Coordinates of C-alpha atoms in Angstrom, one line a residue:
Chain A
M16 CA 36.3 -1.8 -10.1
S17 CA 37.8 1.4 -9.1
A18 CA 36.3 2.7 -12.6
Y19 CA 33.0 3.2 -10.6
P20 CA 32.1 6.8 -10.0
A21 CA 32.1 8.5 -6.6
N22 CA 28.3 9.1 -6.8
L23 CA 25.9 6.7 -5.8
L24 CA 23.3 7.2 -8.4
E25 CA 25.9 7.4 -11.4
A26 CA 27.3 3.9 -10.0
L27 CA 24.0 2.5 -10.4
R28 CA 23.6 3.6 -14.1
A29 CA 23.5 0.9 -16.6
E30 CA 26.3 2.1 -19.1
P31 CA 26.0 1.5 -22.6
G32 CA 26.9 -2.1 -23.5
V33 CA 26.9 -3.0 -19.9
K34 CA 28.1 -6.6 -19.0
L35 CA 26.4 -7.9 -16.0
S36 CA 29.3 -10.2 -15.1
E37 CA 31.4 -7.0 -14.8
R38 CA 28.9 -5.4 -12.4
A39 CA 29.2 -5.8 -8.6
T40 CA 26.6 -7.8 -6.8
K41 CA 28.6 -7.2 -3.3
D42 CA 32.0 -6.2 -3.4
A43 CA 32.9 -3.2 -1.3
D44 CA 35.4 -1.9 -3.7
W45 CA 32.9 -0.1 -6.0
W46 CA 30.7 1.4 -3.3
P47 CA 30.9 5.2 -3.7
G48 CA 32.2 7.4 -1.1
D49 CA 29.1 9.7 -1.0
A50 CA 27.0 6.6 0.4
P51 CA 26.7 5.3 4.1
Q52 CA 29.8 3.1 4.9
D53 CA 28.0 0.7 7.2
K54 CA 24.8 -0.9 8.2
K55 CA 24.4 1.6 11.1
A56 CA 25.2 4.8 9.0
A57 CA 22.7 3.3 6.1
E58 CA 19.9 2.9 9.1
K59 CA 20.3 6.7 9.5
R60 CA 20.2 7.7 6.4
M61 CA 17.1 5.7 5.8
E62 CA 15.2 7.4 8.6
Q63 CA 16.2 10.7 6.7
L64 CA 15.2 9.0 3.6
A65 CA 11.6 8.3 5.2
E66 CA 11.2 11.8 6.0
L67 CA 12.0 13.4 2.8
L68 CA 10.2 10.5 0.9
S69 CA 7.0 11.3 3.0
D70 CA 6.9 14.6 2.2
L71 CA 7.7 14.5 -1.3
Q72 CA 5.0 11.6 -1.8
E73 CA 2.3 14.0 -0.1
R74 CA 3.3 16.6 -2.6
L75 CA 2.8 14.4 -5.6
F76 CA -0.5 13.3 -4.2
A77 CA -1.8 16.4 -3.4
A78 CA -1.0 17.8 -7.0
S79 CA -3.4 15.2 -8.5
V80 CA -6.3 15.9 -5.7
A81 CA -6.0 19.5 -6.6
G82 CA -5.9 19.7 -10.3
G83 CA -6.7 16.4 -12.1
Q84 CA -4.1 14.4 -13.5
G85 CA -0.7 15.3 -12.3
P86 CA 2.7 13.1 -12.5
A87 CA 3.4 9.8 -11.1
V88 CA 6.2 7.5 -10.6
L89 CA 6.6 4.1 -11.5
L90 CA 9.2 1.7 -9.7
I91 CA 9.9 -1.2 -12.1
L92 CA 11.6 -4.2 -9.9
Q93 CA 13.3 -7.0 -11.8
G94 CA 15.6 -9.5 -10.4
M95 CA 16.1 -13.4 -10.4
D96 CA 14.1 -15.3 -7.4
T97 CA 15.3 -14.4 -4.1
S98 CA 16.9 -11.1 -5.4
G99 CA 15.0 -9.1 -2.8
K100 CA 12.0 -7.5 -4.8
G101 CA 9.3 -8.5 -2.2
G102 CA 11.7 -7.1 0.8
T103 CA 12.3 -4.0 -1.3
V104 CA 8.8 -3.3 -1.5
R105 CA 8.2 -4.1 2.3
H106 CA 11.3 -1.9 3.4
V107 CA 11.4 0.8 0.9
L108 CA 8.0 1.2 -0.1
G109 CA 7.0 0.6 3.3
M110 CA 8.1 4.0 4.1
L111 CA 5.6 5.7 2.0
D112 CA 2.0 6.6 3.0
P113 CA -0.2 3.4 1.5
Q114 CA -2.8 5.7 0.0
G115 CA -0.1 7.0 -2.3
V116 CA 1.3 3.7 -3.4
K117 CA -0.1 1.1 -5.9
H118 CA 1.6 -2.1 -5.8
H119 CA 1.2 -5.0 -8.3
A120 CA 3.0 -8.4 -8.7
F121 CA 2.8 -9.7 -12.2
K122 CA 2.5 -13.6 -12.3
A123 CA 2.3 -15.7 -15.2
P124 CA -0.4 -14.4 -17.5
T125 CA -3.8 -15.5 -16.9
E126 CA -5.8 -16.8 -20.0
E127 CA -7.4 -13.5 -20.5
E128 CA -4.1 -11.6 -20.5
A129 CA -2.3 -14.0 -22.8
A130 CA -5.2 -13.3 -25.2
H131 CA -4.0 -9.8 -25.3
D132 CA -1.0 -7.8 -26.4
F133 CA 1.9 -8.3 -23.8
L134 CA 1.6 -4.6 -22.8
W135 CA -2.3 -4.8 -22.2
R136 CA -2.0 -6.1 -18.6
I137 CA 0.7 -3.8 -17.8
T138 CA -1.2 -0.8 -18.9
R139 CA -4.2 -1.8 -16.6
Q140 CA -2.1 -1.6 -13.6
L141 CA -0.5 1.8 -14.3
P142 CA -0.5 4.2 -11.3
A143 CA -2.9 6.9 -11.5
G144 CA -1.6 10.6 -11.3
G145 CA -0.3 11.4 -7.7
L146 CA 0.5 7.7 -7.1
V147 CA 4.0 5.7 -6.6
G148 CA 3.3 2.6 -8.5
V149 CA 5.6 -0.6 -7.9
F150 CA 5.6 -3.2 -10.3
D151 CA 7.2 -6.5 -8.9
R152 CA 8.1 -8.1 -12.2
S153 CA 6.7 -6.4 -15.3
H154 CA 6.5 -6.2 -19.1
Y155 CA 10.4 -7.2 -19.0
E156 CA 9.4 -10.7 -18.2
D157 CA 8.2 -10.7 -21.9
V158 CA 11.6 -10.5 -23.1
L159 CA 13.4 -12.4 -20.0
V160 CA 11.4 -15.5 -19.2
A161 CA 9.5 -15.4 -22.6
K162 CA 12.8 -15.7 -24.2
V163 CA 14.8 -18.1 -21.9
K164 CA 11.7 -20.5 -21.9
G165 CA 10.7 -19.9 -25.4
F166 CA 7.1 -19.0 -24.4
A167 CA 7.5 -16.4 -27.6
T168 CA 9.3 -16.9 -30.7
P169 CA 12.4 -15.1 -31.3
D170 CA 11.0 -12.7 -33.6
A171 CA 8.3 -11.9 -31.2
V172 CA 10.6 -11.2 -28.5
E173 CA 12.9 -9.4 -30.8
S174 CA 10.0 -7.1 -31.7
R175 CA 9.3 -6.3 -28.2
Y176 CA 12.6 -4.2 -27.1
G177 CA 11.4 -1.6 -29.5
K178 CA 7.7 -1.7 -28.3
I179 CA 8.9 -1.5 -24.8
V180 CA 11.0 1.7 -25.6
D181 CA 8.0 3.4 -27.3
F182 CA 5.9 2.1 -24.3
E183 CA 7.9 3.8 -21.9
K184 CA 8.2 7.0 -23.9
Q185 CA 4.7 7.4 -23.9
L186 CA 4.5 6.8 -20.4
I187 CA 6.9 9.6 -19.6
E188 CA 4.9 11.9 -22.0
Q189 CA 1.7 11.0 -19.6
G190 CA 3.7 11.9 -16.7
I191 CA 4.4 8.6 -15.5
H192 CA 7.9 8.5 -14.7
P193 CA 9.7 5.0 -14.5
I194 CA 12.6 3.9 -12.3
K195 CA 14.2 0.8 -13.7
V196 CA 15.8 -1.3 -11.4
M197 CA 17.5 -4.8 -11.7
L198 CA 18.3 -6.2 -8.3
H199 CA 21.6 -8.1 -9.3
I200 CA 22.3 -11.0 -7.0
S201 CA 25.2 -13.6 -7.5
R202 CA 24.5 -17.2 -8.1
E203 CA 26.1 -18.3 -4.7
E204 CA 23.8 -15.6 -2.7
Q205 CA 21.0 -17.1 -4.5
F206 CA 21.8 -20.6 -3.2
E207 CA 22.1 -19.3 0.5
R208 CA 18.8 -17.8 0.1
L209 CA 17.1 -20.7 -1.2
S210 CA 18.7 -22.9 1.2
A211 CA 17.4 -20.7 3.9
R212 CA 14.0 -20.8 2.7
L213 CA 13.9 -24.8 2.6
E214 CA 15.4 -24.8 6.2
R215 CA 12.8 -22.9 7.8
A216 CA 9.3 -23.9 8.0
D217 CA 8.0 -20.3 8.1
K218 CA 9.6 -19.7 4.8
H219 CA 8.5 -22.5 2.8
W220 CA 5.6 -20.6 1.4
K221 CA 8.1 -18.5 -0.3
Y222 CA 9.7 -21.2 -2.0
S223 CA 8.7 -23.0 -5.3
P224 CA 10.1 -25.8 -7.0
G225 CA 10.6 -23.9 -10.2
D226 CA 12.9 -21.6 -8.5
V227 CA 15.5 -24.3 -9.0
D228 CA 14.1 -25.0 -12.5
D229 CA 15.2 -21.1 -13.2
R230 CA 18.5 -21.4 -11.2
L231 CA 19.5 -24.3 -13.8
L232 CA 19.0 -21.7 -16.4
W233 CA 20.8 -19.1 -14.7
D234 CA 23.2 -18.0 -17.4
D235 CA 20.6 -18.0 -20.0
F236 CA 18.7 -15.6 -17.9
Q237 CA 21.7 -13.4 -16.9
S238 CA 22.5 -13.4 -20.8
A239 CA 18.6 -12.3 -21.4
Y240 CA 18.8 -9.6 -18.8
E241 CA 22.1 -8.1 -20.4
V242 CA 20.3 -7.9 -23.8
A243 CA 17.3 -6.7 -22.3
I244 CA 19.0 -3.8 -20.4
N245 CA 21.2 -2.8 -23.4
R246 CA 18.3 -2.8 -25.8
T247 CA 15.7 -0.9 -23.6
D248 CA 18.3 1.5 -21.9
N249 CA 17.8 5.2 -22.7
Q250 CA 18.2 8.8 -21.4
G251 CA 14.4 9.1 -20.6
A252 CA 14.1 5.6 -19.0
P253 CA 17.3 4.5 -17.8
W254 CA 18.4 1.4 -16.1
H255 CA 20.0 0.6 -12.9
I256 CA 21.7 -2.2 -11.8
V257 CA 21.6 -2.4 -8.0
P258 CA 24.1 -4.8 -6.4
A259 CA 21.8 -7.2 -4.1
D260 CA 23.8 -9.4 -2.1
Q261 CA 23.5 -7.2 0.9
K262 CA 20.0 -6.2 1.4
W263 CA 20.8 -3.1 3.5
K264 CA 22.8 -1.6 0.4
A265 CA 20.2 -2.7 -2.0
R266 CA 17.3 -1.1 0.0
L267 CA 19.3 2.1 0.4
C268 CA 20.0 2.3 -3.4
V269 CA 16.3 1.8 -4.4
A270 CA 15.4 4.4 -1.7
E271 CA 17.9 6.8 -3.1
L272 CA 16.7 6.3 -6.4
L273 CA 12.9 7.1 -5.4
L274 CA 14.0 10.1 -3.7
A275 CA 16.0 11.4 -6.7
T276 CA 13.1 10.9 -8.8
L277 CA 10.6 12.2 -6.4
E278 CA 12.7 15.4 -6.3
R279 CA 12.8 15.9 -10.0
V280 CA 9.0 15.2 -10.5
A281 CA 6.9 16.1 -7.5
P282 CA 5.2 19.4 -8.2
D283 CA 5.1 22.1 -5.4
W284 CA 2.3 22.2 -3.1
P285 CA -0.9 23.2 -5.2
V286 CA -2.5 26.5 -5.0
A287 CA -6.0 26.5 -3.5
T288 CA -8.7 26.3 -6.0
F289 CA -11.0 28.4 -3.7
D290 CA -11.0 31.6 -2.3
V291 CA -9.1 31.1 1.1
E292 CA -10.4 34.2 2.8
Q293 CA -14.1 33.4 1.8
E294 CA -13.8 30.0 3.1
K295 CA -12.4 31.2 6.4
A296 CA -15.3 33.6 6.7
R297 CA -17.7 30.5 5.8
L298 CA -16.2 28.4 8.6
A299 CA -16.3 31.1 11.2
A300 CA -20.0 31.4 10.4
A301 CA -20.2 27.7 11.0
K302 CA -18.5 27.7 14.1
Chain B
M18 CA -18.7 7.9 31.9
S19 CA -17.5 5.2 34.2
A20 CA -20.0 2.8 32.8
Y21 CA -17.7 1.8 30.3
P22 CA -15.7 -1.5 30.4
A23 CA -12.1 -1.9 31.5
N24 CA -11.2 -3.3 28.2
L25 CA -10.1 -1.3 25.4
L26 CA -11.9 -3.5 22.7
E27 CA -15.0 -3.8 24.7
A28 CA -15.2 0.0 25.2
L29 CA -15.1 0.5 21.6
R30 CA -17.9 -1.8 20.7
A31 CA -21.3 0.3 19.8
E32 CA -23.7 -1.3 22.2
P33 CA -27.3 -2.0 21.1
G34 CA -29.2 1.4 20.7
V35 CA -25.8 3.3 20.8
K36 CA -26.6 7.2 21.1
L37 CA -23.4 9.0 19.4
S38 CA -24.1 11.9 21.5
E39 CA -23.2 10.0 24.6
R40 CA -20.1 8.3 23.4
A41 CA -16.8 10.0 24.1
T42 CA -14.6 11.7 21.3
K43 CA -12.1 12.9 24.0
D44 CA -12.7 12.7 27.6
A45 CA -10.2 10.6 29.6
D46 CA -13.0 9.6 31.9
W47 CA -13.7 6.5 29.9
W48 CA -10.3 5.5 28.3
P49 CA -9.8 2.2 30.0
G50 CA -7.3 1.1 32.5
D51 CA -5.7 -1.6 29.9
A52 CA -4.7 1.0 27.4
P53 CA -1.4 3.1 27.3
Q54 CA -2.3 6.1 29.3
D55 CA -0.2 8.7 27.8
K56 CA 1.1 9.4 24.4
K57 CA 4.7 8.1 25.2
A58 CA 3.4 4.9 26.4
A59 CA 1.2 4.8 23.3
E60 CA 4.3 5.0 21.1
K61 CA 5.9 2.2 22.8
R62 CA 2.9 0.0 22.4
M63 CA 2.3 1.1 18.6
E64 CA 6.1 -0.1 18.1
Q65 CA 5.1 -3.6 19.7
L66 CA 1.9 -3.5 17.5
A67 CA 3.9 -2.9 14.3
E68 CA 5.8 -6.3 15.0
L69 CA 3.1 -8.2 15.7
L70 CA 1.0 -7.0 12.8
S71 CA 3.6 -7.6 10.5
D72 CA 4.0 -11.2 11.6
L73 CA 0.3 -12.0 11.4
Q74 CA -0.1 -10.0 8.1
E75 CA 2.6 -12.3 6.8
R76 CA 1.1 -15.4 7.8
L77 CA -2.5 -14.1 6.3
F78 CA -0.7 -13.5 3.1
A79 CA 1.5 -16.8 3.0
A80 CA -1.8 -18.9 3.4
S81 CA -3.3 -17.5 0.2
V82 CA 0.1 -17.7 -1.8
A83 CA 0.3 -21.3 -0.5
G84 CA -3.1 -22.8 -1.0
G85 CA -5.6 -20.6 -3.0
Q86 CA -7.9 -18.2 -1.3
G87 CA -7.3 -17.9 2.3
P88 CA -9.0 -15.5 4.6
A89 CA -8.8 -11.6 4.4
V90 CA -9.3 -8.5 6.6
L91 CA -11.3 -5.5 5.5
L92 CA -11.1 -2.3 7.5
I93 CA -13.9 0.0 6.9
L94 CA -13.1 3.7 7.9
Q95 CA -16.0 6.1 8.3
G96 CA -16.2 9.3 9.9
M97 CA -16.9 13.3 9.2
D98 CA -14.4 15.1 7.3
T99 CA -11.0 15.6 9.1
S100 CA -12.0 12.7 11.5
G101 CA -8.6 11.2 10.4
K102 CA -9.5 8.6 8.0
G103 CA -6.3 9.2 6.0
G104 CA -4.1 9.7 9.0
T105 CA -5.1 6.4 10.2
V106 CA -4.3 4.6 7.1
R107 CA -0.8 6.5 6.9
H108 CA 0.1 5.7 10.6
V109 CA -1.8 2.3 11.0
L110 CA -1.8 0.6 7.7
G111 CA 1.6 2.2 7.2
M112 CA 2.9 -0.3 9.8
L113 CA 2.0 -3.2 7.3
D114 CA 3.9 -4.5 4.3
P115 CA 2.4 -2.6 1.1
Q116 CA 2.3 -5.8 -0.7
G117 CA -0.4 -7.1 1.6
V118 CA -2.5 -3.9 1.7
K119 CA -5.1 -3.0 -0.9
H120 CA -6.6 0.3 -0.2
H121 CA -9.2 2.1 -1.9
A122 CA -10.8 5.7 -1.1
F123 CA -14.5 5.8 -2.3
K124 CA -15.5 9.1 -3.8
A125 CA -18.8 10.3 -5.2
P126 CA -19.8 7.7 -7.8
T127 CA -18.8 8.0 -11.3
E128 CA -21.5 7.8 -14.0
E129 CA -20.8 4.0 -14.7
E130 CA -20.8 3.2 -11.0
A131 CA -24.1 5.1 -10.4
A132 CA -25.6 3.4 -13.2
H133 CA -25.4 0.0 -10.8
D134 CA -26.5 -1.3 -7.8
F135 CA -24.7 0.5 -4.9
L136 CA -23.1 -2.5 -3.9
W137 CA -21.4 -3.2 -7.3
R138 CA -18.4 -0.7 -7.0
I139 CA -17.7 -1.9 -3.6
T140 CA -17.6 -5.5 -4.5
R141 CA -15.0 -4.8 -7.3
Q142 CA -12.8 -3.2 -4.7
L143 CA -12.8 -6.4 -2.1
P144 CA -9.5 -7.4 -1.0
A145 CA -8.3 -11.0 -2.5
G146 CA -7.5 -13.7 0.0
G147 CA -4.3 -12.9 2.0
L148 CA -4.8 -8.9 1.9
V149 CA -5.8 -6.6 4.3
G150 CA -8.3 -4.2 2.5
V151 CA -9.0 -0.9 3.6
F152 CA -12.1 1.1 2.7
D153 CA -11.5 4.9 3.3
R154 CA -15.5 5.6 3.1
S155 CA -17.6 2.6 1.6
H156 CA -21.1 1.3 1.0
Y157 CA -22.0 3.3 4.4
E158 CA -22.0 6.4 2.3
D159 CA -25.1 5.2 0.5
V160 CA -27.2 5.5 3.8
L161 CA -25.2 8.4 5.0
V162 CA -24.6 11.2 2.4
A163 CA -27.4 9.5 0.4
K164 CA -29.9 10.1 3.1
V165 CA -28.7 13.4 4.5
K166 CA -28.5 15.0 0.8
G167 CA -31.5 13.0 -0.5
F168 CA -29.3 11.4 -3.2
A169 CA -31.6 8.5 -2.8
T170 CA -35.2 8.2 -1.8
P171 CA -36.3 7.4 2.0
D172 CA -37.5 4.1 0.4
A173 CA -34.3 3.2 -1.1
V174 CA -32.1 4.1 1.8
E175 CA -34.4 2.1 4.2
S176 CA -34.0 -1.1 2.0
R177 CA -30.1 -0.7 2.1
Y178 CA -29.7 -1.4 5.7
G179 CA -31.0 -4.7 5.2
K180 CA -28.9 -5.2 2.0
I181 CA -25.6 -4.2 3.7
V182 CA -26.2 -6.5 6.6
D183 CA -26.6 -9.5 4.2
F184 CA -23.8 -8.3 1.9
E185 CA -21.5 -8.4 5.0
K186 CA -22.7 -11.6 6.1
Q187 CA -21.9 -12.9 2.7
L188 CA -18.4 -11.4 3.1
I189 CA -17.7 -13.3 6.2
E190 CA -18.8 -16.4 4.5
Q191 CA -16.3 -15.9 1.7
G192 CA -13.4 -15.3 4.3
I193 CA -13.3 -11.6 4.4
H194 CA -13.6 -10.2 7.8
P195 CA -14.9 -6.7 8.3
I196 CA -13.6 -4.3 10.9
K197 CA -16.3 -1.6 11.1
V198 CA -15.1 1.8 12.4
M199 CA -16.6 5.1 13.0
L200 CA -13.9 7.9 13.9
H201 CA -16.0 9.9 16.0
I202 CA -14.8 13.6 16.6
S203 CA -16.6 16.2 18.2
R204 CA -18.0 19.5 16.2
E205 CA -15.6 21.5 18.1
E206 CA -12.4 19.6 17.0
Q207 CA -13.7 19.5 13.5
F208 CA -13.7 23.4 13.8
E209 CA -10.1 23.4 14.8
R210 CA -8.8 20.9 12.2
L211 CA -10.8 22.8 9.4
S212 CA -9.1 25.9 10.4
A213 CA -5.8 24.6 10.4
R214 CA -6.2 23.3 6.8
L215 CA -7.2 26.9 5.8
E216 CA -4.3 28.4 7.6
R217 CA -1.6 26.5 6.2
A218 CA -0.7 26.5 2.4
D219 CA 0.5 23.2 2.4
K220 CA -3.0 22.0 3.7
H221 CA -5.1 23.7 1.3
W222 CA -5.1 20.9 -1.0
K223 CA -7.0 18.8 1.9
Y224 CA -9.7 21.2 2.3
S225 CA -13.0 21.6 0.1
P226 CA -15.5 24.2 0.1
G227 CA -18.0 21.1 0.5
D228 CA -16.7 20.3 3.9
V229 CA -18.4 23.5 5.3
D230 CA -21.5 22.4 3.5
D231 CA -21.3 19.2 5.2
R232 CA -20.6 20.7 8.5
L233 CA -23.7 22.8 8.3
L234 CA -25.4 19.5 8.3
W235 CA -23.6 18.0 11.2
D236 CA -26.6 17.1 13.3
D237 CA -28.4 15.2 10.2
F238 CA -25.0 13.4 9.8
Q239 CA -24.8 12.4 13.3
S240 CA -28.5 11.2 13.2
A241 CA -27.8 9.2 10.2
Y242 CA -24.6 7.5 11.6
E243 CA -26.6 6.8 14.6
V244 CA -29.2 4.9 12.7
A245 CA -27.0 3.2 10.2
I246 CA -24.9 1.8 13.0
N247 CA -27.8 0.5 14.9
R248 CA -29.3 -1.0 11.9
T249 CA -26.2 -2.6 10.6
D250 CA -24.4 -3.6 13.8
N251 CA -24.3 -7.3 14.5
Q252 CA -22.3 -10.2 16.0
G253 CA -20.7 -11.1 13.0
A254 CA -20.0 -7.6 11.8
P255 CA -19.8 -5.4 14.7
W256 CA -19.4 -1.6 14.9
H257 CA -16.6 0.3 16.7
I258 CA -16.9 3.8 17.7
V259 CA -13.5 5.3 18.1
P260 CA -12.9 8.4 20.0
A261 CA -11.0 10.6 17.5
D262 CA -10.3 14.0 19.0
Q263 CA -7.0 12.8 20.0
K264 CA -5.2 11.2 17.1
W265 CA -2.9 9.0 19.2
K266 CA -5.6 7.5 20.9
A267 CA -7.7 7.0 17.6
R268 CA -4.7 5.5 16.0
L269 CA -3.8 3.1 18.9
C270 CA -7.6 2.0 18.7
V271 CA -7.6 0.9 15.2
A272 CA -4.3 -0.7 15.4
E273 CA -5.6 -2.9 18.4
L274 CA -8.7 -3.6 16.4
L275 CA -6.7 -4.7 13.5
L276 CA -4.5 -6.9 15.7
A277 CA -7.3 -8.6 17.3
T278 CA -9.0 -9.4 14.1
L279 CA -5.7 -10.8 12.6
E280 CA -5.1 -12.8 15.7
R281 CA -8.6 -14.5 15.4
V282 CA -8.6 -15.0 11.5
A283 CA -4.6 -15.3 10.4
P284 CA -4.0 -19.0 9.6
D285 CA -0.6 -20.8 10.8
W286 CA 2.2 -20.9 8.5
P287 CA 1.1 -23.0 5.6
V288 CA 2.5 -26.4 5.2
A289 CA 4.9 -26.9 2.3
T290 CA 3.3 -28.0 -1.0
F291 CA 6.4 -29.7 -2.2
D292 CA 8.6 -32.5 -0.9
V293 CA 11.3 -30.3 1.2
E294 CA 13.8 -33.2 1.5
Q295 CA 13.5 -33.8 -2.3
E296 CA 13.9 -29.9 -3.1
K297 CA 17.0 -29.7 -0.8
A298 CA 18.6 -32.4 -2.8
R299 CA 17.6 -30.8 -6.2
L300 CA 19.1 -27.5 -4.9
A301 CA 22.2 -29.1 -3.7
A302 CA 22.6 -30.6 -7.2
A303 CA 22.4 -27.1 -8.6
K304 CA 24.9 -25.6 -6.4

């Protein structure tokens, strides 16, 4: 795996024609030299990231308060059961100000949702300007579970890849910048994590018998992910494949992706929309 | 102020016939002996609180995942401009898992909202079971700003106190447990904070000329708060008056209130809705 680039963000990119079976879920070999090399170093970097993210998030938020609809960020988290989507939200998005985060976890569509186009319910959960949106599962379920379990016809699934590309292009035009992440775990690691959930009474609520049903379709899901990623990866809305067998690495990767995006899109502090000197005088008069 | 009780939570309670002018915004005298006595001790307690809150929040969340609509908590934050509502969300709610927090900041009603009863928009933002909801301003604006600025007739305002009491009673019956907090700052401290916002270019976005307009109505607002608190305080949905001139004390108080409520209402870990041994066997077969 020495073919991986030295830069973390580049290492996470889904290259054209990516094969998931060739992407690391854990091995240290590919872990780039510019990233923290152990958990302790990662914790230190996470503390830095918390400060950097906090500052940028406030600037993102400020821009929309001051001047209408500014840019937004949308983190799209996909991955097999137990891949760490929830933990990523808790530990990475947990570093941000809750006022600036809009989180939504997509479940099986309700009757009302199923009666609309698959992107209808997605659109309703988009972050407003200034916010960091987080989708725990997303429109990609409509080309993943829908394909594997036959909830949609092959033709319908086929038509959705292009619709998703167009949709995400429109998002960017609206100022909503997607960060597409697949948390990539190994079949072995999933076994360990599901076992742990069954062992501990305080983890039972995280387990569903459907998790084993899906596990039995592991190869079909991997293949559906591979097709979905290849068909919807593009320069404007690239896919990132985050090795997720080790939680500390996965969380660090997502935090770095978030930082890179915020650095790119967060505007500078907005200019006052009022006369500062005049307001100082008014305030002084109201002392 | 030696009449204050020794217990922090009791000290925060609005006693019947409370007079805001007699409630501390800062003085050390009333700060109870059971609370951390300085900022450093408070930081330590906040670290403890973060862990305790995190565990209880997960249990609250788990109950609703496992068995339909469980209880929820609703933190209602009121206070004059610059009293620290946003900072409280950032620093106190920021200790929780973003997946379990539903935050909403109420602004001036939109045209659609204004065409409905004043509680309509409030109802739409209630937390689902399992969540900690946070209202930055709330239905109380409809008896505060509405009264002070004459946005509603005196009769309409008068009728709302009772409606609010009934509404909050219904919330509790639905399993939504309100924590009503007024962040109580002094007129002098507001001057300092507004000045700071005008001094720093990266704080201009937090300032609005309307803040001085409202400051000029300080006494009217205090009086409206006092009436609102007295008319809507009750055993089931009590008011808490949090001294807010010192941010570290205010944040600690809100965190303690949140802890006390979660301790009271968060259910135990839910019992598995599936046959654990059978699932272990199914998982083993899918190794």
